[in-house]
Amino acid sequence: MYVALFESSHGAVLQPLDESGLATGEARDVGASGLAAAVAELEAGHPRWVWDDTSRWYPRLLAEGVRIERCVDLRLSHAILRNSALTASSTLARSAASSWDRAAPETVELTADAALFDFDGPAQLNSAEDTLAEFALQRAAIAGAADPARLGLLLAAESAGALVAAEILYAGLPWREDVHDAILARHLGPRPAPGVRPAKLQAVLERLREALDAPTLNPDSPPELLKALARAGLIVRSTRSWELKKLTHPSIEPLLEYKKLARLLSANGWHWLDTNVRHGRFHPEYVPGGVVTGRWASKGGGGALQLPKQIRSAVVADPGWKLVVADASQLEPRILAALSGDRGMAEAGAAGDLYAGIVASGAVATRDQAKVAMLGAMYGATTGESGRLMPALTRAYPRAIGLVETAARAGEKGEIVSTRLGRSSPPPGPVWRTSQSEAYGEGATDADVSRARGQARSWGRFTRNFVVQGSAAEWALCWMATLRGTLDELGDGAWLTDSPHLVFFMHDEVVVHCPADAAASVEAAVRESAAQAGRLLFGAAPVTFPLTVAVVDDYGQAK
């Protein structure tokens, strides 16, 4: 059963629908005050709720003590169906842009690497007619798709992910402000007055200034720092740590230390603590589908997708509770092995450490080489150590390397590629295509040709990684969706925050907050959900997705 939910001038309207999106009964206007009770009543029948945007509706239901099992997030689903190669001939895909379309990132035009990151679009309110018409279009697109089952799984997982994101935002990650303050004091010194550097940061700065003979240096200004380094005979193109580590000079050690401490202060210092932690909880604000590959993004200043190791000890379980922290080991290489059906690579990962398995196969000599070579294969690094190792990796795992190489060649030609479940990459924009066309026309210069080739290779790197990163994001969605259902069963009817529940997610890692006596059951659920995600995506493929799981009192103990 489907039930559409949309706003009216009086509050909210509920409309039963059939599989194709046609109304099966009278619409029911429940007003604003009666929404939660009406949804709770109908939820007993296990409907799939149909609404424009989970982030608009679900938080208000959670605030009134109502959880739902399933939904169709029309805006997230529209973005997939609009661009998927599986639905390219559908009416939805061929229709003119509407309020359901998110604003595409301008960075996709020429900067392929930037296209792997997040973008936001308008979240406009849609009328009842818009909502019902959109749902009908989506159902027709799925029915006529080249592979409806794959696409249906993707849309269900995407919508379930939106529910997870809303529940994590509601529940929050347990956070000890006193522990966080003590961590900052240990690394930076006591909390300073506004506008004053902490004592330990200032002491490192004085050492840096002395080493560079620059008594007024402000290292927070990259141009000023580059000039000071140049005066000391250190010529670098940027102030990034990886480039600075190549240099030998008395200033490098304090400079790297300063950058590390300054990053802690700016990203998770006292201002972050004051702004983002309320009543012992940090409430991560995720944006499901906020990256073109399907990965989540985050909004606000909280940094929901990154918690530095320095502050993880501030994430402390409530008394009588535990944190179950799980991360998928070497997820993207395993996804590549499953996508390509490369049995040799699958066997390399069967014992646990895929990189060690690659060494054991004789493809490369060391684990570090295996990691560098695999990352190069997935991200398109063709020079240096990675480029040198690629021929050996290709000989050992021809199907896996062949898959990403094929995806890269497609991107270089301006073609799209798709993930396991059918999310497709955006095509390059008109500026890219014009640049490619003009490079081979009359009057083209060597510089035009070189620039066009560079742009083609850049887009090829994007599509090479798109198929792997996007499929890994689908695995993670299936993992969380399955785990969410099992945790609800373990809760046996208890409210979300009174039972085991997800409190954090970061690409291939989840954190569950649970009563201590349920920790063993939660750990088993986390592991089985990962195995189930693998089966959902790849059936009986001989690829394992092992987890590292820790049951801890604070997040810092898990690493």
Coordinates of C-alpha atoms in Angstrom, one line a residue:
M1 CA 0.0 0.0 0.0
Y2 CA 1.2 3.5 -0.8
V3 CA 0.0 6.6 0.9
A4 CA 0.9 10.0 -0.5
L5 CA 1.4 12.9 2.0
F6 CA 1.4 16.5 0.9
E7 CA 0.6 19.9 2.3
S8 CA -2.6 21.7 2.0
S9 CA -3.8 25.1 3.0
H10 CA -5.1 23.5 6.2
G11 CA -2.0 21.4 7.0
A12 CA -1.6 18.0 5.5
V13 CA -3.5 15.6 3.2
L14 CA -3.2 11.8 3.0
Q15 CA -4.1 10.0 -0.2
P16 CA -4.0 6.2 -0.7
L17 CA -2.5 5.1 -4.0
D18 CA -2.0 1.9 -6.0
E19 CA 1.2 0.5 -7.5
S20 CA 0.9 2.8 -10.6
G21 CA 0.2 5.9 -8.6
L22 CA -3.6 6.1 -9.1
A23 CA -5.8 7.1 -6.2
T24 CA -7.6 4.2 -4.5
G25 CA -9.7 6.2 -2.1
E26 CA -10.7 9.6 -0.8
A27 CA -8.1 12.1 0.2
R28 CA -8.1 12.8 3.9
D29 CA -7.2 16.3 5.2
V30 CA -5.8 15.8 8.7
G31 CA -4.8 19.4 9.2
A32 CA -1.5 20.3 10.9
S33 CA -2.3 19.1 14.5
G34 CA -3.7 15.7 13.4
L35 CA -0.8 14.7 11.1
A36 CA 1.2 12.6 13.6
A37 CA -1.8 10.7 14.9
A38 CA -3.1 9.9 11.4
V39 CA 0.3 8.7 10.3
A40 CA 0.8 6.6 13.4
E41 CA -2.6 5.0 12.8
L42 CA -1.9 4.1 9.2
E43 CA 1.7 3.0 9.9
A44 CA 0.3 -0.1 11.6
G45 CA -0.6 -1.3 8.0
H46 CA 3.0 -1.0 6.9
P47 CA 2.4 1.4 4.0
R48 CA 5.1 3.0 1.9
W49 CA 4.8 6.7 2.4
V50 CA 5.1 8.9 -0.7
W51 CA 6.3 12.5 -0.2
D52 CA 8.3 15.1 -1.9
D53 CA 11.2 15.3 0.6
T54 CA 11.9 13.2 3.6
S55 CA 13.8 16.1 5.3
R56 CA 10.6 18.1 5.1
W57 CA 8.2 15.6 6.7
Y58 CA 10.0 13.0 8.8
P59 CA 11.7 15.3 11.3
R60 CA 8.3 16.7 12.3
L61 CA 6.9 13.2 12.8
L62 CA 9.9 12.1 14.9
A63 CA 9.5 15.2 17.0
E64 CA 5.9 14.0 17.8
G65 CA 7.0 10.5 18.6
V66 CA 6.2 8.8 15.3
R67 CA 8.6 6.6 13.3
I68 CA 7.8 5.1 9.9
E69 CA 9.1 1.9 8.3
R70 CA 9.3 2.8 4.6
C71 CA 8.9 5.8 2.2
V72 CA 9.4 7.0 -1.4
D73 CA 11.4 10.2 -1.4
L74 CA 10.3 11.6 -4.7
R75 CA 13.0 14.3 -5.0
L76 CA 15.8 11.8 -4.5
S77 CA 14.2 9.3 -6.8
H78 CA 13.6 11.9 -9.4
A79 CA 17.3 12.8 -9.6
I80 CA 18.2 9.1 -10.2
L81 CA 15.4 8.4 -12.8
R82 CA 16.1 11.7 -14.6
N83 CA 19.7 10.8 -15.3
S84 CA 19.8 7.0 -15.4
A85 CA 20.7 5.2 -18.6
L86 CA 18.1 2.6 -17.6
T87 CA 15.3 5.1 -17.9
A88 CA 16.6 7.4 -20.7
S89 CA 13.6 6.8 -22.9
S90 CA 11.0 7.5 -20.2
T91 CA 8.6 10.4 -20.2
L92 CA 10.2 11.6 -17.0
A93 CA 13.7 11.6 -18.4
R94 CA 12.6 13.4 -21.6
S95 CA 10.4 16.0 -20.0
A96 CA 11.3 19.6 -19.4
A97 CA 13.1 20.7 -16.2
S98 CA 10.7 21.3 -13.3
S99 CA 10.7 22.1 -9.6
W100 CA 11.6 18.4 -9.0
D101 CA 15.0 19.0 -10.6
R102 CA 17.9 19.9 -8.3
A103 CA 20.3 22.6 -9.6
A104 CA 23.3 20.8 -11.1
P105 CA 26.8 21.8 -9.9
E106 CA 28.5 24.2 -12.2
T107 CA 31.8 22.5 -11.4
V108 CA 30.7 19.5 -13.5
E109 CA 31.3 21.7 -16.5
L110 CA 35.0 21.3 -16.7
T111 CA 36.3 20.1 -13.3
A112 CA 35.5 16.5 -13.2
D113 CA 37.2 15.9 -9.8
A114 CA 34.9 18.5 -8.2
A115 CA 31.9 16.6 -9.6
L116 CA 32.6 13.9 -7.0
F117 CA 31.6 16.4 -4.2
D118 CA 28.4 17.8 -3.0
F119 CA 25.9 20.2 -4.4
D120 CA 22.6 21.7 -3.2
G121 CA 19.5 22.6 -5.1
P122 CA 16.1 24.2 -4.3
A123 CA 13.8 22.3 -2.0
Q124 CA 10.5 23.8 -3.3
L125 CA 7.1 22.9 -2.0
N126 CA 5.1 20.8 -4.4
S127 CA 1.3 20.7 -4.6
A128 CA -0.9 17.7 -4.4
E129 CA -1.2 17.5 -8.2
D130 CA 2.6 17.8 -8.6
T131 CA 3.2 15.1 -6.0
L132 CA 0.7 12.6 -7.5
A133 CA 1.8 13.3 -11.1
E134 CA 5.4 12.9 -10.2
F135 CA 4.8 9.6 -8.5
A136 CA 2.9 8.3 -11.5
L137 CA 5.7 9.4 -13.8
Q138 CA 8.3 7.6 -11.6
R139 CA 6.3 4.4 -11.5
A140 CA 6.0 4.4 -15.3
A141 CA 9.7 5.1 -15.6
I142 CA 10.6 2.1 -13.4
A143 CA 8.1 -0.2 -15.1
G144 CA 9.7 0.6 -18.5
A145 CA 13.3 0.5 -17.3
A146 CA 15.8 -1.8 -18.9
D147 CA 16.2 -3.5 -15.5
P148 CA 13.4 -2.5 -13.1
A149 CA 14.6 -4.8 -10.2
R150 CA 18.0 -3.1 -10.0
L151 CA 16.5 0.4 -10.2
G152 CA 13.8 -0.5 -7.7
L153 CA 16.4 -1.6 -5.2
L154 CA 18.4 1.6 -5.7
L155 CA 15.3 3.8 -5.1
A156 CA 14.2 1.9 -2.1
A157 CA 17.8 2.1 -0.6
E158 CA 18.0 5.8 -1.4
S159 CA 14.7 6.5 0.3
A160 CA 15.6 4.4 3.3
G161 CA 18.9 6.3 3.6
A162 CA 16.9 9.5 3.9
L163 CA 15.0 8.0 6.8
V164 CA 18.3 7.0 8.5
A165 CA 19.7 10.5 8.0
A166 CA 16.6 12.1 9.6
E167 CA 16.8 9.7 12.6
I168 CA 20.5 10.3 13.1
L169 CA 19.8 14.1 13.1
Y170 CA 17.0 13.5 15.6
A171 CA 18.8 11.2 18.0
G172 CA 22.2 12.8 17.9
L173 CA 25.7 11.4 18.6
P174 CA 26.4 11.3 22.4
W175 CA 29.0 13.9 23.2
R176 CA 30.8 14.9 26.4
E177 CA 31.5 18.6 26.3
D178 CA 33.9 18.4 29.3
V179 CA 35.9 15.7 27.6
H180 CA 36.1 17.7 24.4
D181 CA 37.3 20.8 26.4
A182 CA 40.0 18.7 28.1
I183 CA 41.2 17.4 24.7
L184 CA 41.5 20.9 23.4
A185 CA 43.3 22.1 26.5
R186 CA 45.7 19.2 26.2
H187 CA 46.6 19.9 22.5
L188 CA 46.1 23.7 22.4
G189 CA 46.3 25.0 26.0
P190 CA 43.5 26.6 28.1
R191 CA 40.6 28.2 26.3
P192 CA 41.8 31.7 25.3
A193 CA 40.0 35.0 25.1
P194 CA 38.2 35.7 21.8
G195 CA 40.7 36.6 19.0
V196 CA 43.7 35.3 20.9
R197 CA 45.6 32.2 19.8
P198 CA 45.7 29.4 22.4
A199 CA 49.0 29.2 24.3
K200 CA 50.4 26.0 22.8
L201 CA 49.6 27.2 19.3
Q202 CA 51.2 30.5 19.9
A203 CA 54.3 28.7 21.2
V204 CA 54.6 26.7 18.1
L205 CA 54.1 29.8 16.0
E206 CA 57.0 31.5 17.8
R207 CA 59.3 28.5 16.9
L208 CA 58.2 28.8 13.3
R209 CA 58.8 32.5 13.1
E210 CA 62.3 32.0 14.6
A211 CA 63.1 29.2 12.1
L212 CA 62.1 31.4 9.2
D213 CA 63.4 34.6 10.6
A214 CA 60.0 36.1 10.1
P215 CA 59.0 37.7 13.4
T216 CA 55.5 38.9 12.2
L217 CA 54.6 35.9 10.1
N218 CA 51.0 34.9 9.9
P219 CA 51.0 31.3 8.7
D220 CA 47.3 31.3 8.3
S221 CA 47.8 33.4 5.2
P222 CA 49.1 31.1 2.4
P223 CA 50.6 33.9 0.3
E224 CA 52.5 35.3 3.3
L225 CA 53.7 31.8 4.2
L226 CA 54.9 31.1 0.7
K227 CA 56.9 34.3 0.6
A228 CA 58.5 33.5 4.0
L229 CA 59.4 30.0 2.8
A230 CA 60.8 31.4 -0.5
R231 CA 63.0 33.9 1.5
A232 CA 64.4 30.8 3.3
G233 CA 65.2 29.2 0.0
L234 CA 62.2 26.8 0.1
I235 CA 60.3 26.9 -3.2
V236 CA 57.0 25.1 -3.1
R237 CA 53.8 25.6 -5.2
S238 CA 51.4 25.3 -2.2
T239 CA 51.4 25.0 1.6
R240 CA 49.8 21.6 1.6
S241 CA 51.3 19.2 4.2
W242 CA 52.2 16.5 1.7
E243 CA 54.3 19.0 -0.3
L244 CA 55.9 20.5 2.8
K245 CA 57.0 17.0 4.0
K246 CA 59.3 16.7 1.1
L247 CA 61.4 19.6 2.4
T248 CA 64.3 19.6 4.8
H249 CA 64.6 22.7 6.9
P250 CA 64.3 23.6 10.6
S251 CA 61.0 25.4 9.9
I252 CA 59.2 22.3 8.5
E253 CA 58.6 20.5 11.8
P254 CA 57.0 23.5 13.6
L255 CA 55.1 24.5 10.5
L256 CA 53.5 21.0 10.2
E257 CA 52.7 21.1 13.9
Y258 CA 51.2 24.5 13.6
K259 CA 49.0 23.4 10.7
K260 CA 47.8 20.4 12.6
L261 CA 46.9 22.4 15.7
A262 CA 45.3 25.2 13.7
R263 CA 43.2 22.7 11.8
L264 CA 41.9 21.3 15.1
L265 CA 41.1 24.8 16.4
S266 CA 39.3 25.9 13.3
A267 CA 37.4 22.6 12.5
N268 CA 36.6 21.3 16.0
G269 CA 37.7 23.9 18.5
W270 CA 35.7 25.7 21.2
H271 CA 33.6 27.6 18.6
W272 CA 32.6 24.3 17.1
L273 CA 31.8 22.9 20.5
D274 CA 29.6 25.9 21.5
T275 CA 27.8 25.8 18.1
N276 CA 27.2 22.1 17.5
V277 CA 26.8 20.3 20.8
R278 CA 23.5 20.7 22.6
H279 CA 22.4 18.8 25.7
G280 CA 25.1 16.2 25.3
R281 CA 24.5 15.5 21.7
F282 CA 26.0 16.4 18.3
H283 CA 23.3 16.2 15.6
P284 CA 24.9 15.4 12.3
E285 CA 23.0 17.0 9.4
Y286 CA 23.5 14.8 6.3
V287 CA 22.4 15.4 2.7
P288 CA 21.5 12.0 1.2
G289 CA 22.4 11.8 -2.5
G290 CA 24.3 15.1 -2.1
V291 CA 27.2 13.9 -4.2
V292 CA 26.7 12.9 -7.9
T293 CA 28.0 9.4 -7.1
G294 CA 25.3 8.9 -4.5
R295 CA 27.5 9.5 -1.6
W296 CA 26.1 11.6 1.2
A297 CA 27.2 15.2 1.8
S298 CA 26.7 17.3 4.9
K299 CA 25.5 20.8 5.5
G300 CA 26.0 23.3 8.3
G301 CA 29.3 23.8 10.1
G302 CA 29.3 20.5 12.0
G303 CA 31.3 18.5 9.6
A304 CA 29.0 15.4 9.8
L305 CA 31.3 13.4 7.5
Q306 CA 34.5 13.9 9.4
L307 CA 35.4 13.5 13.0
P308 CA 39.2 13.7 13.5
K309 CA 40.8 11.1 15.7
Q310 CA 41.9 13.8 18.1
I311 CA 38.4 14.5 19.3
R312 CA 36.7 11.1 19.0
S313 CA 37.2 10.4 22.7
A314 CA 34.6 13.0 23.4
V315 CA 32.0 10.7 21.8
V316 CA 31.0 8.8 25.0
A317 CA 28.2 6.3 25.4
D318 CA 25.5 7.1 28.0
P319 CA 25.8 5.3 31.3
G320 CA 24.8 1.6 30.8
W321 CA 25.1 2.0 27.0
K322 CA 27.8 1.1 24.5
L323 CA 28.9 2.3 21.1
V324 CA 29.2 -0.4 18.4
V325 CA 31.6 1.0 15.8
A326 CA 31.9 -0.8 12.5
D327 CA 33.7 0.0 9.3
A328 CA 34.0 -2.0 6.0
S329 CA 37.5 -3.0 5.3
Q330 CA 38.9 -1.9 1.9
L331 CA 35.3 -1.4 0.6
E332 CA 36.0 0.1 -2.8
P333 CA 38.5 -2.5 -4.0
R334 CA 36.1 -5.2 -3.0
I335 CA 33.3 -3.5 -4.8
L336 CA 35.5 -3.4 -7.9
A337 CA 36.2 -7.1 -7.6
A338 CA 32.5 -7.8 -7.4
L339 CA 31.5 -5.4 -10.2
S340 CA 34.0 -6.9 -12.6
G341 CA 33.6 -10.5 -11.6
D342 CA 37.4 -10.8 -11.2
R343 CA 37.8 -14.1 -9.4
G344 CA 41.5 -13.5 -8.7
M345 CA 40.9 -10.3 -6.9
A346 CA 38.0 -11.8 -5.0
E347 CA 40.3 -14.6 -3.9
A348 CA 42.9 -12.0 -2.8
G349 CA 40.4 -10.5 -0.4
A350 CA 38.9 -13.8 0.8
A351 CA 41.3 -14.1 3.8
G352 CA 40.6 -10.7 5.1
D353 CA 43.3 -8.2 4.0
L354 CA 42.9 -7.7 0.3
Y355 CA 46.2 -5.9 0.0
A356 CA 48.0 -8.7 1.7
G357 CA 46.3 -11.1 -0.7
I358 CA 47.5 -9.1 -3.7
V359 CA 51.1 -9.4 -2.4
A360 CA 50.5 -13.2 -1.8
S361 CA 49.4 -13.6 -5.4
G362 CA 52.8 -12.2 -6.6
A363 CA 51.4 -9.2 -8.3
V364 CA 53.5 -6.8 -6.2
A365 CA 56.2 -7.1 -3.6
T366 CA 54.7 -5.1 -0.6
R367 CA 51.4 -4.3 1.0
D368 CA 52.1 -0.5 0.5
Q369 CA 52.6 -1.2 -3.2
A370 CA 49.4 -3.1 -3.4
K371 CA 47.5 -0.2 -1.8
V372 CA 49.1 2.5 -4.0
A373 CA 48.5 0.4 -7.2
M374 CA 44.8 -0.2 -6.3
L375 CA 44.1 3.4 -5.5
G376 CA 45.9 4.4 -8.7
A377 CA 43.7 2.0 -10.7
M378 CA 40.4 3.4 -9.1
Y379 CA 41.4 7.1 -9.2
G380 CA 43.4 7.2 -12.4
A381 CA 46.9 7.9 -11.2
T382 CA 49.2 7.0 -14.1
T383 CA 52.5 8.5 -13.0
G384 CA 55.0 7.8 -10.3
E385 CA 54.9 4.6 -8.2
S386 CA 51.2 3.9 -9.1
G387 CA 51.9 4.1 -12.8
R388 CA 54.9 1.9 -12.5
L389 CA 52.9 -0.8 -10.7
M390 CA 49.9 -0.7 -13.0
P391 CA 51.1 -3.2 -15.7
A392 CA 51.7 -5.9 -13.0
L393 CA 48.3 -5.2 -11.5
T394 CA 46.7 -5.4 -14.9
R395 CA 48.3 -8.8 -15.6
A396 CA 47.1 -10.2 -12.3
Y397 CA 43.6 -8.8 -12.4
P398 CA 42.7 -8.1 -16.0
R399 CA 38.9 -8.0 -15.5
A400 CA 39.0 -5.6 -12.6
I401 CA 41.5 -3.2 -14.2
G402 CA 39.7 -3.6 -17.5
L403 CA 36.4 -2.4 -16.0
V404 CA 37.8 0.9 -14.7
E405 CA 39.8 1.4 -17.9
T406 CA 36.7 0.9 -20.0
A407 CA 34.9 3.4 -17.7
A408 CA 37.7 5.9 -18.2
R409 CA 37.7 5.6 -22.0
A410 CA 34.0 6.2 -22.0
G411 CA 34.4 9.3 -20.0
E412 CA 37.2 10.6 -22.3
K413 CA 34.7 10.3 -25.2
G414 CA 32.0 12.2 -23.2
E415 CA 29.9 9.1 -22.6
I416 CA 28.1 8.3 -19.4
V417 CA 28.7 5.3 -17.1
S418 CA 26.5 3.6 -14.5
T419 CA 26.8 2.1 -11.1
R420 CA 25.8 -1.5 -10.2
L421 CA 22.1 -0.5 -9.5
G422 CA 21.8 2.1 -12.3
R423 CA 22.8 5.5 -11.1
S424 CA 24.4 7.2 -14.1
S425 CA 27.1 9.8 -14.3
P426 CA 26.2 13.3 -15.6
P427 CA 27.4 14.0 -19.1
P428 CA 30.1 16.7 -19.5
G429 CA 28.6 20.1 -20.2
P430 CA 28.6 22.2 -23.5
V431 CA 31.9 24.0 -22.7
W432 CA 33.7 20.6 -22.4
R433 CA 32.2 19.4 -25.6
T434 CA 33.0 22.6 -27.5
S435 CA 36.5 22.5 -26.2
Q436 CA 36.9 18.9 -27.5
S437 CA 35.4 19.8 -30.9
E438 CA 37.4 22.9 -31.5
A439 CA 40.7 21.1 -30.6
Y440 CA 40.4 19.0 -33.7
G441 CA 39.0 21.7 -36.1
E442 CA 40.7 24.0 -38.5
G443 CA 42.9 26.6 -36.8
A444 CA 43.4 24.6 -33.6
T445 CA 46.7 25.2 -32.0
D446 CA 48.9 22.7 -30.1
A447 CA 47.8 24.4 -26.9
D448 CA 44.1 23.8 -27.8
V449 CA 44.8 20.1 -28.4
S450 CA 46.8 19.7 -25.2
R451 CA 44.1 21.4 -23.2
A452 CA 41.3 19.3 -24.7
R453 CA 43.3 16.1 -24.1
G454 CA 43.8 17.1 -20.5
Q455 CA 40.1 17.8 -20.0
A456 CA 39.2 14.4 -21.6
R457 CA 41.6 12.6 -19.2
S458 CA 40.2 14.5 -16.3
W459 CA 36.7 13.5 -17.2
G460 CA 37.9 9.9 -17.7
R461 CA 39.3 9.9 -14.1
F462 CA 35.8 11.0 -13.0
T463 CA 34.0 8.2 -14.8
R464 CA 36.6 5.7 -13.8
N465 CA 35.9 6.3 -10.1
F466 CA 32.2 7.0 -10.5
V467 CA 31.4 3.3 -11.2
V468 CA 33.3 2.2 -8.1
Q469 CA 32.5 5.0 -5.6
G470 CA 28.9 5.0 -6.7
S471 CA 28.5 1.3 -6.3
A472 CA 30.2 1.4 -2.9
A473 CA 27.7 4.1 -1.9
E474 CA 24.8 1.7 -2.9
W475 CA 26.3 -1.0 -0.8
A476 CA 26.5 1.3 2.2
L477 CA 22.9 2.4 1.7
C478 CA 21.8 -1.3 1.6
W479 CA 23.9 -2.0 4.7
M480 CA 22.3 0.9 6.7
A481 CA 18.8 0.2 5.4
T482 CA 19.0 -3.5 6.4
L483 CA 20.6 -2.7 9.8
R484 CA 18.0 0.0 10.5
G485 CA 15.3 -2.7 10.2
T486 CA 17.1 -5.2 12.4
L487 CA 17.8 -2.6 15.1
D488 CA 14.1 -1.7 15.2
E489 CA 13.3 -5.4 15.7
L490 CA 15.9 -5.6 18.5
G491 CA 14.2 -2.6 20.1
D492 CA 10.9 -4.6 20.4
G493 CA 8.6 -1.6 20.1
A494 CA 10.7 0.8 22.2
W495 CA 11.1 4.4 21.0
L496 CA 14.1 5.2 18.8
T497 CA 16.4 6.7 21.4
D498 CA 15.4 4.0 24.1
S499 CA 16.6 1.2 21.9
P500 CA 19.6 0.4 19.6
H501 CA 19.9 3.1 17.0
L502 CA 22.3 4.5 14.4
V503 CA 24.0 7.7 15.5
F504 CA 26.7 8.3 12.9
F505 CA 27.7 7.4 9.4
M506 CA 30.8 8.1 7.3
H507 CA 31.0 6.5 3.9
D508 CA 31.9 3.0 5.0
E509 CA 31.6 3.3 8.8
V510 CA 28.6 3.3 11.1
V511 CA 28.2 3.9 14.8
V512 CA 25.3 2.4 16.8
H513 CA 24.3 3.5 20.3
C514 CA 22.8 0.7 22.3
P515 CA 22.1 -0.6 25.8
A516 CA 25.2 -2.6 27.0
D517 CA 23.2 -5.8 27.3
A518 CA 22.2 -5.6 23.6
A519 CA 25.8 -5.0 22.3
A520 CA 26.4 -8.6 21.2
S521 CA 23.2 -8.7 19.3
V522 CA 23.9 -5.4 17.7
E523 CA 27.4 -6.5 16.6
A524 CA 25.8 -9.6 15.0
A525 CA 23.2 -7.5 13.3
V526 CA 25.9 -5.1 11.9
R527 CA 27.9 -8.0 10.4
E528 CA 24.9 -9.8 9.0
S529 CA 23.5 -6.6 7.5
A530 CA 26.9 -6.1 5.7
A531 CA 26.7 -9.6 4.3
Q532 CA 23.1 -9.0 3.2
A533 CA 24.1 -5.8 1.4
G534 CA 26.6 -7.8 -0.6
R535 CA 24.0 -10.4 -1.6
L536 CA 21.5 -7.7 -2.5
L537 CA 23.9 -6.1 -4.9
F538 CA 26.0 -9.0 -6.2
G539 CA 24.0 -12.2 -5.5
A540 CA 26.2 -15.2 -5.0
A541 CA 29.4 -13.4 -6.2
P542 CA 32.4 -14.8 -4.3
V543 CA 33.4 -11.4 -2.8
T544 CA 33.3 -10.9 1.0
F545 CA 32.7 -7.6 2.8
P546 CA 34.4 -8.0 6.1
L547 CA 34.0 -5.5 8.9
T548 CA 36.1 -4.3 11.7
V549 CA 33.8 -4.0 14.7
A550 CA 34.5 -2.6 18.2
V551 CA 32.2 -2.4 21.2
V552 CA 33.5 0.6 23.2
D553 CA 32.6 3.2 25.7
D554 CA 34.0 6.0 23.6
Y555 CA 34.6 6.4 19.9
G556 CA 38.3 7.0 20.4
Q557 CA 38.7 3.4 21.7
A558 CA 37.6 2.0 18.3
K559 CA 40.7 3.1 16.4

